[in-house]
Amino acid sequence: MSWDLPSPMRPLVEGNELFVGEWTCPGARQARTLEQAHYVELDLLRAGMHVRTLGRQRSVVDPTTAALQVPGDEYWMASTGEQPQRSTLLLLRGALAEELGPHVRAQVLQVSAEVARLHFKLLRDTDPLAREEVALALVHRFVRDAAPERTRAASVTPAWRQLTEELQHQVATRFAERLTLEALASEVHASPFHASRVFHAVTGETLHRHLTRVRLRAALFELEEASGRLTDVALGVGFSSHSHFTSAFRQEFGCTPSALARGRG
C-alpha cells in the first residue's frame, strides 16, 4: 500500500504501517500554506524553523520541539526565516497508529535529550531492521514524554504566548550569534526582566537554557560530518570554546560529542 506523502522525501523506512522520510525546504520566507494530516505524523526538525498554526494555537517549531498531528488535522505552516529547513517525518497508520490512539493529540512539545539521541541514531543506522526499531522506540518515547504534559494555559495570556513565540523566533534564527538578554528583549520590544519572566512562565525554562538546547541540537546533527572538526562545530553554533561545548553536550546527552560521533555514547 503506497503512502500519500505531503512533499517529496528521501525514504528511510517504508513499511505498511510506518514510513520515515527526510524532507528539506530551501531557506526563504514563504507565505502560509495549508496542510492536512492523513496519518499520525511526528515531524522532527534538524535545522531551521517554521511557525505552525492549528486552530487558534500558534507554535514555533525548531530542532528543540516536535510537531505531532493526527489524521484530519488542518494546519498552516509558514517559513519566517532565511535558514533552510531539514526534517525527519514519521508517518503511522493502521494498528500501529491505533495502538497510540488514546495517547495522541495534536501538539508541539519539547524534544527530550533521549528522543534527540534516538533521532540521531535513526539517521545513522543503515540496517533496515535497526532503523525500524529505533523509529518505533523514538515514537513510543515521545508519546510517553507527551503524556504528562504540563498545563500552564490558565496563567498564560495570548500576549504572553505571542511574546514567547517572538523570543523563540529570535533564538532559532540567531543562535550562532553572541546573544544577550538585553539584545533579545530589545528585538521584541520588551524589557529584559519582562522577557525573561514571561518566557520562563510559558515554557518552563530560562532563555539561556533554551538557547543552549537549540545550539546543542544544531551541533548534534553536524557530528556525522564533523570528523576532526569539533572545535569548528562548537564555534559555528555559538559556543565560546570546545570545552564549553563538550561540557554542555555531556550534561545534555550523557557523553562527549566525540564519543557519540564514534558510536560509543
Backbone as a ProteinNet text record, in pm:
[ID]
protein_1_A
[PRIMARY]
MSWDLPSPMRPLVEGNELFVGEWTCPGARQARTLEQAHYVELDLLRAGMHVRTLGRQRSVVDPTTAALQVPGDEYWMASTGEQPQRSTLLLLRGALAEELGPHVRAQVLQVSAEVARLHFKLLRDTDPLAREEVALALVHRFVRDAAPERTRAASVTPAWRQLTEELQHQVATRFAERLTLEALASEVHASPFHASRVFHAVTGETLHRHLTRVRLRAALFELEEASGRLTDVALGVGFSSHSHFTSAFRQEFGCTPSALARGRG
[TERTIARY]
85.3	0	89.2	65.4	150.1	112.5	201.2	181.1	152.6	57.5	25.9	114.1	228.7	327.3	296.6	316.3	286.2	385.7	504.4	606.4	707.3	790.6	893.5	987.3	1021	1104.7	1202	1310.2	1402.7	1362.6	1313.2	1264.5	1378.1	1355.7	1448.3	1387.8	1257.3	1181.9	1051.7	1014.6	890.7	822.2	730.8	656.4	507.9	427.8	283	222.4	279.9	222.7	314.9	438.6	535.7	615	620.3	705.2	791.6	918.8	1010.5	1082.4	1078.7	1145.7	1206.5	1296.5	1360.6	1306.3	1268.7	1228	1312.9	1326.9	1404	1323.2	1353.7	1288.5	1394.8	1405.7	1508.9	1489.1	1598.4	1591.9	1530.8	1404.7	1337.1	1209.4	1175.2	1047.7	934.8	834.4	724.7	591.1	492.3	357.3	305.4	202.8	146.2	88.6	110.1	49.4	-35.6	-150.2	-242	-208.4	-185.7	-153	-261.3	-276	-369.4	-300.2	-314.9	-254.6	-344.2	-286.3	-360	-330	-222.5	-179.9	-144.1	-106.7	-40.5	98.1	131.4	256.8	341.2	468.6	564.3	675.6	685.2	778.7	890.7	1013.7	1130	1228.9	1236.4	1329.8	1473	1565.3	1707.6	1775.8	1715.6	1772.5	1660.1	1675	1575.8	1460	1354.3	1235.7	1117.6	996.8	876.6	771.6	665.6	553.4	437.6	380.8	270	146.7	33.7	-89.5	-200.2	-255.4	-366.9	-480.2	-588.6	-695.8	-643.7	-655.6	-606.3	-467.6	-413.6	-285	-170.1	-85.4	36.5	155.4	247.5	365.6	486.9	598.9	726.7	785.7	816.9	876.1	1021.5	1111.8	1254.7	1314.5	1447	1502	1486.8	1438.7	1414.9	1271.9	1189.7	1049.8	1013.2	898.7	845.6	696.9	648.1	505.8	437.6	333.3	256	117.9	79	-51.8	-125.8	-258.4	-340.9	-423.6	-472.3	-546	-663.3	-673.5	-780.6	-741.9	-630.4	-585.7	-554.6	-605.6	-565.3	-486.4	-368.7	-282.9	-207.2	-170.6	-94.5	53	138.4	282.9	336.4	423.4	484.2	632	713.7	857.6	887.1	937.2	956.2	1102.5	1192	1334.2	1398.8	1527.1	1600.1	1674.4	1676.6	1751.9	1680.6	1754	1692.9	1642.1	1536	1482.8	1515.1	1556.4	1576	1503.1	1427	1344.6	1329.8	1299.3	1264.8	1116.9	1040	895.8	863.8	793.4	747.8	596.1	547.9	404.7	361.7	248.6	197.5	52.5	14.7	-123.7	-154	-278.5	-317.5	-309.2	-275	-270.5	-168.7	-59.8	42.7	-11.8	-84.6	-144.4	-254.1	-332.1	-440.3	-386.1	-270	-207.8	-175.7	-139.4	-107.3	-230.4	-340.8	-458.4	-499.6	-522.5	-571.8	-475.7	-348.3	-247.2	-209.2	-262.5	-214.9	-317.1	-269.3	-347.8	-251.4	-301.6	-215.1	-150.9	-19.8	51.8	195.3	257.7	400.5	465.9	559.8	620.2	772.4	836.2	981.4	1032.7	1146.8	1214.7	1316.1	1300.7	1393.6	1529.2	1630.4	1764.1	1762.9	1684.2	1679.7	1616.7	1509.1	1446.9	1544.4	1618.7	1716.5	1824.4	1869.2	1970.5	1914.9	1789.5	1728.3	1713.6	1680.2	1671.1	1807.1	1912.5	2048.2	2081.7	2048	2076.1	1995.5	1871.2	1786.8	1851.6	1909.8	1971.3	2102.1	2170.6	2299.3	2285.2	2184	2169.1	2141.9	2204	2182.2	2107.3	2108.4	2036.7	1886.1	1805.3	1661.4	1592.2	1625.3	1561.3	1598.3	1726.1	1769.9	1702.3	1691.9	1629.7	1483	1412.2	1270.7	1251.5	1336	1325.1	1353.6	1453.6	1484.7	1370.5	1311.5	1198.8	1082.2	1051.8	941.9	975.1	1100.6	1141	1127.4	1162.7	1152	1006.3	917.3	775.1	719.6	746.2	692.1	749.3	876.8	935	875.8	855.7	798.9	656.8	577.1	439.6	439.3	531.4	540.7	576.5	669.9	707.9	591	507.5	398.2	281.2	268.6	152.1	133.9	239.9	220.5	239	184.1	203.9	166.9	254.7	228.2	119.5	31.5	-76.7	-51.2	-17.9	6.4	-98.9	-194.1	-285.2	-359.9	-393.3	-474.9	-404.5	-271.2	-197.6	-126.9	-148.9	-78.1	-175.6	-150.5	-237.2	-190.2	-277	-233.5	-113.7	-106.9	6	136	129.3	249.2	292.2	195.4	230.5	295.5	242.5	299.2	440.7	463.5	597.6	694.3	648.9	733.5	767.4	669.7	695.4	798.3	788.1	883.8	1024.2	1036	1166.7	1220.8	1134.3	1176.9	1225.6	1155.6	1196	1333.8	1358.2	1489.4	1599.8	1575.9	1677	1698.9	1590.3	1601.4	1677.6	1669.9	1735	1869.6	1900.9	2024.4	2109.1	2086.3	2152.4	2304.8	2357.7	2502.9	2570	2490.2	2545.9	2574.1	2648.1	2674.2	2558.5	2452.1	2329.2	2332.4	2260.2	2240.6	2091.6	2052.3	1912.2	1864.1	1948.9	1911.6	1885	1970.1	1953.3	1825.7	1800.1	1679.5	1553.6	1554.4	1437	1411.9	1518.8	1504.6	1437.3	1472.2	1415.5	1265.7	1215.9	1072.4	1000.6	1070.7	1012.5	961	1044.5	1011.4	1133	1111.5	1224.9	1289.6	1418.3	1484.1	1413.4	1371.8	1305.3	1174.4	1094.7	964.7	983.9	1077.2	1101.2	1143.7	1234.5	1283.1	1172.6	1094.6	988.7	879.5	837.9	731.5	777	898.1	947.1	948.7	997.1	1002.4	862.8	769.4	633.1	563.5	589.4	520.9	586.7	720.5	791.2	843.7	859.4	915.5	1066.5	1132.6	1278.7	1325.8	1450.4	1505.9	1544.3	1559.9	1605.6	1744.8	1830.2	1966.6	1963.4	1879.8	1869.1	1814.1	1715.4	1658.2	1763	1838	1943.3	2046.3	2085.7	2183.2	2129	2001.4	1942.8	1935.4	1901.9	1898.9	2038.7	2140.2	2277.9	2320.1	2284.2	2321.5	2252.7	2124.6	2055.4	2118.7	2155.3	2220.6	2352.5	2428.1	2557.4	2539.4	2436.7	2415.9	2410.1	2337.3	2318.4	2430.3	2533.7	2654	2765.4	2746	2853.3	2894.6	2798.9	2828.7	2938.5	2939.4	3037.2	3148.4	3157.7	3246.7	3378.6	3418.4	3541.2	3660.1	3714.4	3829.7	3797.7	3669.9	3633.6	3540.4	3548.4	3452.9	3464.5	3585.3	3600.2	3527.3	3538.7	3467.2	3316	3267.6	3124.2	3081.8	3160.2	3126.9	3117.5	3217.6	3217.8	3109.8	3083.4	2985.4	2842.9	2810.6	2674.2	2663.4	2776	2766	2832.6	2892.8	2963.6	3095.8	3138.9	3258.9	3387.2	3382.7	3502.9	3464.8	3563	3541.9	3505.4	3572.2	3546.6	3406	3361.1	3224.3	3122.9	3145.6	3058.3	3055.4	3172.2	3180.5	3110.1	3129.1	3064.9	2912.6	2861.3	2716.5	2660.4	2734.7	2690.7	2682.5	2784.6	2784.5	2667.3	2641.6	2531.6	2397.5	2382.5	2255.5	2238.5	2343.2	2330.2	2401.3	2474.8	2537.7	2667	2722.4	2850.1	2912	3036.6	3101.4	3058.5	3068.5	3031.9	3120.1	3248	3335.7	3295.5	3253	3210	3082.8	2988.9	2865.3	2892.2	2980.2	3014	3076.5	3150.6	3212.8	3119.2	2997.3	2901.4	2924.2	2991.5	3022.2	2942.9	2854.1	2777	2653.2
-119	0	124.4	214.4	333.3	437.7	534.4	642.6	772.3	849.4	980.3	1082.5	1115.3	1199.7	1347.2	1430.3	1572.7	1648.8	1591.1	1655.5	1549.5	1578.6	1481.6	1451.8	1325	1284.3	1176	1168.4	1055.2	952.1	834.2	737.1	672.2	656.4	584.4	451.4	452.1	331.2	337.5	227.6	226.7	92.8	86.2	-35.2	-12	-112	-99.2	-1.4	7.1	91.3	204.6	203.9	306.1	354.2	485.1	547.4	653	652.3	755.1	813.8	945.9	1010.1	1142.9	1191	1319.8	1421.4	1538.7	1645	1768.4	1847.8	1971.5	2084.7	2205.5	2324.4	2432.6	2496.9	2598.8	2715.7	2783.8	2896.8	3019.5	3043	3160.8	3183.4	3309	3339.6	3302.5	3233.8	3189.2	3223.2	3245.6	3268	3139.6	3153.5	3036.8	2938.2	2811.4	2706.8	2617.8	2575.8	2491.6	2345.2	2270.3	2128.7	2048.6	1921.3	1832.6	1700.4	1653.8	1527.2	1411.7	1312.8	1192.8	1075.8	1089.2	983.3	1047.7	965.7	1021.7	1065.5	1192.1	1248.1	1299.3	1268.2	1323.4	1387.7	1519.6	1597.4	1649.1	1605.6	1639.8	1721.1	1849	1934.2	1908.9	1911.3	1903.3	2037.6	2122.8	2255.6	2346	2477.1	2574	2583.9	2653.3	2669.6	2712.6	2692	2744.7	2766.3	2834.5	2857	2770.5	2693.8	2603.4	2649.4	2661.6	2709.9	2607.7	2561.6	2468.3	2532.7	2568.8	2642.9	2778.2	2804.7	2930.5	2917.2	2796.3	2772.6	2784.3	2885.6	2902.8	2850.8	2782.2	2728.8	2746.4	2785.1	2787.9	2648.4	2592.2	2458.9	2474.3	2426.4	2430.8	2297.7	2277.5	2146.2	2105.2	2193.2	2153.9	2106.7	2111.6	2071.8	1972.8	1908.1	1819	1845.1	1840.2	1862.4	1728.3	1705.3	1582.7	1616.2	1551.5	1574.2	1441.8	1449.3	1329.3	1342	1229.1	1233.8	1331.1	1410.1	1508.1	1647.2	1661.4	1794.2	1880.4	2001.7	2102	2209	2238.5	2334.7	2417.5	2537.6	2627.6	2620.5	2622.5	2629.1	2753.4	2825.3	2945.5	2947.5	2963.6	2978.8	3126.9	3161.8	3303.7	3344.8	3255.4	3287.4	3251.4	3282.2	3255.3	3122	3055.4	2931.2	2815.5	2729	2607.8	2519.2	2446	2352.1	2209.5	2127.6	1984.6	1911.5	1809.3	1744	1595.6	1521.1	1380	1365.9	1308.7	1292.8	1144.9	1112.4	976.3	972.2	880.8	863.8	726.4	720.8	596.1	577.7	453.5	422.1	279.2	238.2	101.4	71.6	-52.5	-97.1	-18.8	20.8	95.8	230	299.6	426.8	406.3	299.1	272.8	240.9	177.4	145.4	272	378.3	504.8	591.4	556.4	641.2	715.6	645.6	715.6	820.1	810.1	898.1	1014	1015.8	1110.6	1220.6	1343.4	1456.7	1557	1643.1	1739.8	1833.3	1848.9	1936.4	1954.7	2058.2	2080.2	2077.2	1984	1963.9	1959.5	1981.3	1977.3	1836.7	1831.3	1705.2	1680.9	1570.8	1538.4	1499.2	1497.3	1456.9	1313.9	1224.7	1085.5	1074.5	1149.7	1147.9	1202.5	1308.5	1364.8	1262.4	1187.1	1084	972.6	933.1	832.1	883.3	1010.1	1071.1	1064.6	1098.8	1092.6	949	850.9	710.3	663.9	707.9	671.5	712.9	831.9	881.9	810.1	759.2	693	547.4	478.6	335.7	313.1	210.7	176.6	44.8	-38.8	-165.4	-139.4	-192.5	-163.3	-201.8	-319.9	-364.3	-271.8	-236.8	-148	-12.2	38.3	168.5	166.9	58.2	49.4	41	-35.6	-48.3	84.2	157.3	286.8	384.9	382.7	472.1	445.4	318.5	284.2	323.1	302.8	343	493.7	567.9	714.1	756.6	695.5	731.3	702.2	584.1	546.9	635	669	754.3	894.6	944.4	1078.4	1082.8	981.9	977.8	966.6	889.5	878.5	1011.9	1083	1214.7	1312.5	1296.5	1391.2	1368.4	1247.5	1213.7	1305.6	1331.9	1417.5	1565	1609.1	1747.5	1846.3	1942.8	2044.5	2139.4	2176.5	2266.9	2403.2	2500.3	2636	2731.1	2676.4	2761.4	2861.3	2821.1	2908.8	3039.9	3037.6	3157.7	3225.1	3175	3227.9	3302.9	3430.1	3511.2	3503.3	3538	3541.6	3633.5	3743.7	3836.2	3770.5	3692.5	3622.3	3515.3	3444.6	3343.3	3408.1	3521.2	3589.2	3635.8	3692.7	3737.1	3619.1	3507.2	3387.7	3338.7	3337.5	3297	3388.1	3517.6	3612	3586.7	3555.8	3524.1	3393.3	3292.1	3165.6	3186.3	3271.4	3301.4	3366.1	3460.2	3525.6	3423.5	3335.5	3235.7	3138.2	3092.5	2993	3045.5	3175.6	3231.3	3296.5	3318.9	3389.9	3316.7	3186.4	3113.7	3111.8	3127.8	3124.1	3255.6	3359.6	3488.9	3492.6	3594.3	3615.2	3695.8	3627.6	3692.2	3733.8	3840.6	3883.4	3898.2	3894.7	3912.6	4050.4	4150.6	4286.7	4296.7	4232.4	4237.6	4165	4046.5	3971.2	4048.2	4105.1	4179.4	4301.8	4367.1	4485.6	4451.7	4336.9	4296	4272.4	4234.3	4205.6	4316.7	4428.6	4547.9	4520.7	4454.1	4425.5	4454.6	4471.3	4487.9	4351.6	4348.5	4219.6	4141.8	4211.8	4143.8	4080.4	4155.6	4104.4	3988.4	4000.9	3895.1	3766.4	3777.5	3660.4	3595.1	3676.7	3624.5	3555.1	3618.3	3561.9	3432.1	3430.3	3310.6	3191.7	3213.7	3105	3059.8	3153.9	3119.2	3034.5	3063.8	2993.4	2859.8	2855.4	2735.2	2647.9	2705	2628	2622.3	2697.4	2701.8	2844.5	2871.6	3004.6	3023.4	3148.4	3177.4	3119.6	3128.5	3075.5	2924.9	2853.9	2709.1	2674.7	2750	2725.8	2750.5	2858.4	2888.9	2776.4	2726.3	2617.4	2493	2461.1	2342.7	2357.6	2477	2499.7	2478.8	2532.8	2515.5	2368.6	2296.9	2156.1	2072.6	2102	2026.3	2054.7	2180	2213.7	2138.5	2131.8	2062.4	1912.1	1856.5	1711.5	1656.3	1725.2	1671.8	1711.9	1776.7	1802.2	1704.5	1622.1	1533.8	1432.8	1388.6	1286.9	1332.2	1462	1516	1593.8	1578.2	1666	1601.5	1497.6	1427.9	1524.4	1537.6	1624	1771.6	1808	1949.5	1991.6	1927	1957.1	2101	2154.7	2294.7	2386.3	2357.3	2436.7	2426.7	2306	2288.1	2368.9	2360.5	2432	2582	2637.1	2781.4	2820.1	2733	2763.3	2773.3	2702.2	2708.5	2804	2872.2	2977.7	2953.4	2835.1	2812.5	2888.6	2928.8	3012.2	2932.6	2801.4	2719.6	2572.8	2490.9	2346.8	2289.8	2336.4	2282.6	2317.6	2439	2478.2	2390.1	2366.9	2281.9	2139.6	2083.2	1946	1931.1	2029	2024.2	2028.8	2120.3	2131.8	2006.8	1952.6	1832.7	1713.4	1696.3	1584.8	1596.6	1718.5	1740	1705.9	1737.3	1713.3	1568.2	1508.3	1376.7	1263.9	1297.7	1193.8	1138.8	1199.9	1156.2	1272.8	1259.8	1366.4	1360.3	1471.5	1467.5	1371.4	1361.4	1270.4	1125.9	1090.6	953.9	920.9	1012.6	986.4	975.7	1059.8	1055.2	922.9	861.3	731.4	614.2	643.6	539.6	474	545.1	488.4	555.4	647.1	716.7	639.8
0	0	0	-92.3	-103.7	0.6	18.8	113.7	37.9	89.1	32.9	105	45	112.4	90.6	194.8	182.3	95.6	73.6	-9.9	-52	-151.9	-191.6	-74.7	-55.7	56.6	15.7	92	79.8	184.3	141.5	239.3	318.2	448.1	535.1	579.1	605.9	640.5	562.7	496.4	419.1	437.4	535.8	563.1	544	583.6	567.8	667.3	788.1	892.3	936.5	892.8	933.4	812.5	797.2	695	763.1	731.3	781.1	661	648.6	536.2	576	494	516.3	416.5	464.5	374.4	397.5	293	302	240.1	286.5	233.6	219.3	104.2	86.3	180.9	209.1	301.6	237.2	263.8	210	289.2	306.9	371.7	275.8	328.5	243.6	307.9	224	274.1	338.4	420	486.1	384.7	408.6	325.8	415.5	363	439.5	413.3	520.4	511.9	583.6	545.1	614.3	642.9	766.7	806.1	763.8	697.1	657.3	749.5	826.7	917.7	1051.8	1149	1266.1	1219.5	1241.5	1192.1	1308.5	1305.2	1400.1	1319.3	1328.8	1247.4	1336.2	1308.9	1390.5	1307.7	1332.8	1259.3	1305.4	1209.6	1241.1	1218.1	1137.1	1109.9	1063.8	1092.6	1051.5	1148.8	1108.4	1192.5	1107.1	1159.5	1096.8	1204.6	1166.8	1257	1209.5	1301.5	1269.9	1347.4	1277.6	1339.4	1320.5	1431.5	1431	1508.9	1439	1505.5	1551.6	1681	1735.9	1798.1	1794.6	1860.1	1761.1	1782.9	1702.6	1782.1	1711	1778	1689	1749.9	1680.1	1686.1	1569.7	1561.7	1520.4	1605.6	1577.9	1622.7	1613.8	1648.9	1795.3	1882.4	2021.8	2043.6	1940	1951.8	1842	1859.9	1756.4	1743.4	1621.1	1595.4	1575.1	1652	1643	1587.9	1479.6	1418.2	1408.3	1402.1	1388.3	1260.4	1206.2	1079.2	1083.5	977.2	966.7	1010	1083.8	1125.1	1003.3	1000	902.1	976.3	927	994.9	891.2	933.6	847.5	883.2	781.7	802.8	733.1	803.4	745.9	780.1	678.1	697.9	716.3	834.9	867.6	871.6	836.3	836.3	704.7	692.6	569.3	572.8	688.2	700.3	631.6	561.8	506.1	619.3	591.9	689.4	645.9	742.9	721.3	832.1	795.5	896	866.4	972.8	962.2	996.4	904.8	924.7	942.5	1050.6	1075.6	1058.1	975.5	949.6	1000.6	1071	1126.2	1085.2	1055.1	1021.6	1066.2	1048.3	1080.5	1229.3	1260.7	1400.3	1482	1418.5	1491	1537.4	1450.7	1489.4	1593.7	1578.2	1674	1812.1	1817.4	1946	2024.8	1952.3	2018	2038.9	1970.9	1962.7	2087.6	2202.9	2321.2	2375.5	2338.5	2396	2303.7	2183.6	2083.4	2058.2	2061.8	2015.5	1955.2	1869.1	1801.9	1904.6	1896.2	1987.6	1940.3	1992.4	1970.6	2107.4	2126.7	2257.8	2247.7	2360.9	2365.2	2337.2	2269.3	2241.3	2352.4	2422.6	2530.5	2472.4	2559.3	2516.2	2463.8	2527.1	2482	2343.4	2319	2186.2	2081.5	2116.1	2022.5	1988.9	2089.3	2063	1975.9	1999.2	1913.7	1770.4	1755.8	1623	1552.6	1624.7	1569.9	1527.3	1612	1581.3	1460.6	1451.5	1337.1	1205.7	1203.5	1081.3	1049	1151.1	1130	1090	1145.7	1117.3	969.2	914.6	774	759.2	863.1	857.8	868.2	776.8	777	907.1	962.4	1085.8	1201.7	1212	1320	1308.6	1187.4	1165.1	1207.8	1172.5	1206.6	1357.4	1424.6	1570	1640	1591.8	1651.9	1629.1	1509.4	1480.1	1574.7	1598.7	1689.2	1832.9	1873.7	2008	2024.8	1919.2	1923	1939.9	1862.2	1870.1	2008.9	2060.2	2190.8	2301.9	2292.2	2395.2	2388.9	2267.8	2254.9	2310.5	2277.7	2327.8	2480.2	2534.9	2680.8	2743.6	2680.8	2731.4	2723.6	2618.5	2596.8	2691.5	2745.3	2827.5	2947.8	3027.2	3144.7	3112.9	3001.1	2956.7	3067.9	3089	3190.8	3141.5	3229.3	3192.6	3253	3166.4	3210.6	3154.2	3076	2999.8	3086.8	3209.5	3293.5	3325	3330.5	3369.4	3252.3	3130.3	3013.8	2924.5	2902.5	2817.9	2672.7	2576.6	2436.4	2415.1	2486.9	2471.8	2516.8	2624.4	2671.4	2571.1	2514.1	2413.6	2291.8	2249.8	2133.8	2162.3	2280.4	2316.6	2319.6	2374	2379.4	2239.9	2148.8	2010.5	1944.7	1970.3	1911.7	1965	2092.9	2150.8	2094.6	2080.1	2021.1	1877.5	1805.1	1666.9	1663.9	1752.8	1759.9	1788	1883.6	1919.1	1804.6	1740.7	1633.5	1513.1	1487.7	1369.3	1399.3	1529.3	1562.8	1666	1684.7	1793.4	1781.6	1661.6	1643.9	1684.6	1710.5	1749.7	1899.7	1943.6	2085.6	2142.7	2178.1	2218.6	2365.8	2395.8	2533.1	2557.9	2684.6	2719	2676.3	2694.4	2656.5	2506.9	2426.3	2280.7	2237.4	2295.6	2260.7	2298.9	2419.3	2465.5	2378.8	2337.9	2254.4	2121.3	2064.6	1935.9	1944.1	2061.2	2075.7	2152.9	2171.5	2233.9	2375.5	2454.4	2594.2	2679.7	2807.7	2899.1	2922.1	2953	2981	3091.6	3197.3	3307.9	3262.3	3187.2	3142.2	3044.7	2951.5	2854	2923.7	3019	3090.6	3171.7	3242.1	3328.4	3246.3	3137	3054.6	2989.5	2934.6	2866.2	2962.4	3083	3181.5	3221.4	3235.7	3274.7	3168.7	3040.7	2931.7	2899.9	2900.7	2855.2	2967.8	3086.7	3196.5	3197.3	3109.7	3108.4	3085	3122	3101.3	2955.2	2915	2779.4	2754.8	2854.8	2838.5	2816.8	2893.2	2876.6	2738	2692.6	2559.8	2451.4	2463.4	2365.8	2361.5	2477.7	2482.6	2414.5	2437.2	2374.5	2223	2174.6	2029.4	1970.8	2036.3	1988	1988.6	2095	2104	1997.4	1968.3	1863.6	1727.6	1703.8	1576.7	1563	1672.6	1669.7	1654.4	1719.3	1718.2	1576.8	1489.2	1354.8	1258.2	1311.9	1232.7	1266.2	1370.2	1415.3	1308.9	1228.4	1127.6	1031.7	1001.4	906.6	976.9	1109.6	1186.4	1225.6	1158.5	1195.1	1204.4	1327.3	1348.3	1349.2	1344.1	1336.3	1449.8	1564	1671.1	1720.3	1719	1759.6	1662.1	1533.1	1432.5	1451.9	1481.7	1506.6	1627.6	1735.6	1859.3	1836.1	1771.8	1746.6	1646.5	1550.9	1446.8	1497.4	1606.6	1660.6	1779.2	1813	1913	2046.1	2067.5	2193.4	2193.5	2311.8	2321.5	2304.4	2327.5	2317.3	2303.7	2265.5	2257.1	2393.4	2499.2	2633.1	2681.6	2651.8	2689.1	2616.3	2489	2408.9	2464.5	2492.7	2542.7	2676.7	2764.4	2895.5	2882.7	2799.3	2781	2713.5	2617.2	2544.9	2639.8	2724.3	2818.8	2917.7	2962.4	3055.9	2992.8	2863	2793.8	2752.1	2693.9	2632.5	2706.6	2812.5	2893.2	2838.5	2735.8	2680.5	2604.8	2565	2488.9	2342.7	2269.3	2127.3	2047.2	2081.2	2006.5	2028.7	2152.3	2179.6	2103.4	2097.8	2024.7	1875.6	1824.7	1681.7	1643.6	1738.4	1712.4	1743.4	1784.9	1816.5	1950.1	2042	2173.7	2283.6	2248	2351.1	2393.4
[MASK]
+++++++++++++++++++++++++++++++++++++++++++++++++++++++++++++++++++++++++++++++++++++++++++++++++++++++++++++++++++++++++++++++++++++++++++++++++++++++++++++++++++++++++++++++++++++++++++++++++++++++++++++++++++++++++++++++++++++++++++++++++++++++++++++++++++++++++

